[in-house]
Amino acid sequence: MNAIQTVNLTKKYKDVVAVDNLNLQIVKGELFALLGVNGAGKTTTVKMLSGLTKPTAGDGFVGGYSVTNDANKVKNIIGVSPQETAIAPNLTVKENLELMCGIYGLPYDNVQSISEKMHLQSILSKKAGKLSGGWQRRLSIAMALLSQPQILFLDEPTLGLDVIARSELWDLIRTLKGKVTIILTTHYMEEAEALSDRIGIMKDGKLLVMGTAGELM
């Protein structure tokens, strides 16, 4: 069963075609990596599939719901950790998580369970803006997972992190595999190879090729 399917999904900004007739299928439970350089169309694809921007043409189906006609239903079943780490820097880690509970109408007890799952207990009282990049990204992913989404979008999750922080985040992402469908965007070839079940390579808004790391090699 496909968790995500796109049909000629297209996004244009004036004369620029950011995503050009994208057709892909992502199976429920897999970790799918969109690999490409900056400007390839990866983030625009995520924004369309998560309901943050409307396609110019075509459609995408997330959990069976159309992103053009059922955007609110799509938002109810997804979590997004955006490229720009979406945390409130002046709130503590615990307060950031409680804020998300309030937005989703979830019990605050969820903060304890997600903190244990993401190993955040030792930093709950620290201001989010004072954390390292790796811990900020971990918090961002925890916030995206609070609502227990069926599908998780990770947009450039290790961008700007040092080698150790990246390795730790890889380990964290591996623990999520199979429990939730994950769409990960990256321009690191080794990251796509290390983490994903399948890889789609994008360039200039087009999907060039798709397959496992072994198939692509």
XYZ file of C-alpha atoms in Angstrom:
217
model
C 0.000 0.000 0.000
C 1.334 3.429 -0.971
C 1.614 5.992 1.808
C 2.331 8.680 -0.787
C 1.698 8.899 -4.496
C 2.200 11.871 -6.784
C 0.651 12.290 -10.218
C 2.401 14.836 -12.449
C 2.940 17.029 -9.376
C 4.166 20.434 -10.554
C 5.045 23.769 -8.958
C 5.913 26.921 -10.891
C 7.039 30.289 -9.566
C 6.558 32.738 -12.450
C 9.034 31.486 -15.072
C 10.767 28.993 -12.784
C 9.600 25.367 -12.680
C 10.590 24.217 -9.171
C 9.000 20.748 -9.478
C 8.296 19.344 -12.930
C 5.707 16.567 -13.404
C 6.837 14.518 -10.421
C 5.581 10.934 -10.314
C 6.618 8.761 -7.383
C 5.207 6.119 -5.063
C 6.329 5.681 -1.462
C 5.315 2.468 0.283
C 3.838 2.511 3.778
C 6.554 2.061 6.409
C 9.572 2.758 4.207
C 12.201 5.449 4.555
C 12.420 7.228 1.224
C 15.225 9.706 0.537
C 14.959 12.548 -1.967
C 18.552 13.261 -2.954
C 19.693 16.335 -4.827
C 21.682 19.549 -4.716
C 20.224 22.827 -3.453
C 17.511 24.010 -5.829
C 16.676 20.503 -7.077
C 13.065 20.805 -5.879
C 13.226 18.645 -2.754
C 11.906 21.174 -0.229
C 9.214 22.394 -2.632
C 8.052 18.787 -2.993
C 7.835 18.428 0.797
C 5.937 21.716 1.082
C 3.361 20.537 -1.468
C 2.957 17.098 0.118
C 2.562 18.594 3.600
C -0.018 21.162 2.519
C 2.200 24.219 2.996
C 1.972 25.262 -0.644
C -0.473 24.351 -3.409
C 0.644 22.594 -6.578
C 0.400 24.509 -9.840
C -0.675 21.305 -11.584
C -1.057 17.606 -10.870
C -1.801 16.181 -7.447
C -0.331 14.268 -4.557
C -2.024 11.715 -2.328
C -0.837 11.364 1.261
C -2.440 8.543 3.217
C -5.008 8.430 0.428
C -5.934 12.116 0.785
C -5.450 14.653 -2.000
C -3.122 17.536 -1.130
C -5.186 19.821 -3.366
C -8.650 18.871 -2.107
C -8.111 17.439 1.394
C -5.153 19.440 2.753
C -6.548 19.555 6.301
C -6.958 15.772 6.386
C -3.379 15.412 5.156
C -2.124 17.688 7.961
C -3.881 15.499 10.542
C -1.773 12.441 9.684
C 1.679 13.952 9.101
C 4.529 15.435 11.096
C 7.089 17.847 9.647
C 10.579 18.728 10.820
C 11.441 21.604 8.474
C 14.836 22.625 7.158
C 14.703 25.744 9.339
C 14.638 24.194 12.830
C 11.170 25.137 14.101
C 11.667 25.705 17.803
C 10.857 28.617 20.105
C 14.366 29.635 21.289
C 13.246 31.460 24.450
C 11.194 28.503 25.725
C 12.701 25.496 27.453
C 12.706 22.103 25.756
C 9.794 21.029 27.967
C 7.847 24.206 27.162
C 8.373 23.668 23.415
C 6.946 20.167 23.723
C 4.039 21.391 25.880
C 3.318 24.088 23.293
C 2.954 21.417 20.619
C 0.699 19.375 22.922
C -1.511 22.437 23.271
C -1.637 22.995 19.521
C -2.608 19.368 18.859
C -4.928 19.105 21.877
C -2.806 16.302 23.347
C -2.364 15.472 27.050
C 0.822 16.892 28.584
C 1.705 13.350 29.677
C 2.926 12.882 26.104
C 5.897 15.123 26.896
C 7.344 12.508 29.235
C 6.963 9.636 26.770
C 8.446 11.515 23.788
C 11.299 12.822 25.985
C 12.235 9.261 26.915
C 11.939 8.068 23.335
C 14.156 10.897 22.030
C 16.506 10.924 25.066
C 15.693 14.528 25.977
C 15.227 14.071 29.742
C 18.575 15.649 30.653
C 17.856 18.901 28.792
C 14.133 19.461 29.466
C 14.788 22.555 31.593
C 17.279 24.159 29.183
C 16.371 27.036 26.858
C 15.995 25.637 23.341
C 17.971 28.512 21.825
C 21.015 27.590 23.933
C 21.181 24.014 22.641
C 23.661 22.763 20.052
C 22.475 22.264 16.499
C 22.193 18.510 16.992
C 20.006 18.845 20.080
C 17.843 21.498 18.395
C 17.233 19.155 15.471
C 16.437 16.291 17.844
C 13.895 18.541 19.602
C 12.395 19.555 16.255
C 11.896 15.898 15.312
C 10.399 15.172 18.756
C 7.909 18.006 18.227
C 6.973 16.536 14.834
C 6.436 13.090 16.404
C 4.254 14.237 19.316
C 1.007 13.737 17.399
C 2.070 10.179 16.452
C 1.905 10.863 12.699
C 1.554 8.145 10.104
C 4.010 9.976 7.833
C 7.048 12.033 8.872
C 8.824 14.577 6.667
C 12.463 15.304 7.568
C 13.767 18.166 5.429
C 17.590 18.233 5.422
C 17.711 16.902 9.021
C 21.515 16.969 9.375
C 22.272 20.163 7.446
C 25.050 22.113 9.185
C 25.693 19.508 11.882
C 29.161 18.263 12.771
C 30.177 14.651 12.121
C 29.343 13.401 15.639
C 25.952 15.131 15.803
C 25.103 13.796 12.339
C 26.025 10.241 13.354
C 23.870 10.494 16.498
C 20.937 11.769 14.463
C 21.368 8.928 11.983
C 21.095 6.470 14.873
C 17.921 8.208 16.033
C 16.351 8.107 12.570
C 17.162 4.397 12.270
C 15.112 3.718 15.430
C 12.063 5.209 13.673
C 12.344 3.031 10.565
C 9.365 0.744 10.058
C 7.333 2.510 12.756
C 6.411 5.498 10.597
C 6.739 6.280 6.890
C 9.636 8.728 6.521
C 10.446 11.061 3.634
C 13.928 12.481 4.101
C 15.476 15.135 1.874
C 19.241 15.446 1.707
C 22.106 16.479 -0.540
C 24.478 14.037 1.200
C 24.825 10.898 -0.914
C 26.242 8.901 2.006
C 23.274 9.882 4.185
C 20.757 8.641 1.632
C 22.735 5.404 1.233
C 23.089 4.823 4.996
C 19.475 5.452 5.985
C 17.029 4.877 3.162
C 15.165 1.887 1.797
C 14.915 3.634 -1.573
C 16.324 6.823 -3.085
C 14.926 9.246 -5.647
C 17.447 11.594 -7.261
C 16.111 15.010 -8.269
C 17.665 17.663 -10.496
C 16.110 20.877 -11.777
C 12.712 19.829 -10.460
C 12.706 16.473 -12.243
C 12.977 12.980 -10.801
C 15.890 11.456 -12.699
C 15.969 7.948 -11.259
C 14.592 5.951 -8.337
C 15.644 2.710 -6.651
C 17.637 1.168 -3.802
C 21.227 2.307 -3.240
C 22.431 -0.974 -4.735
C 20.276 -0.581 -7.834
C 21.436 2.993 -8.398
C 25.091 2.021 -8.039
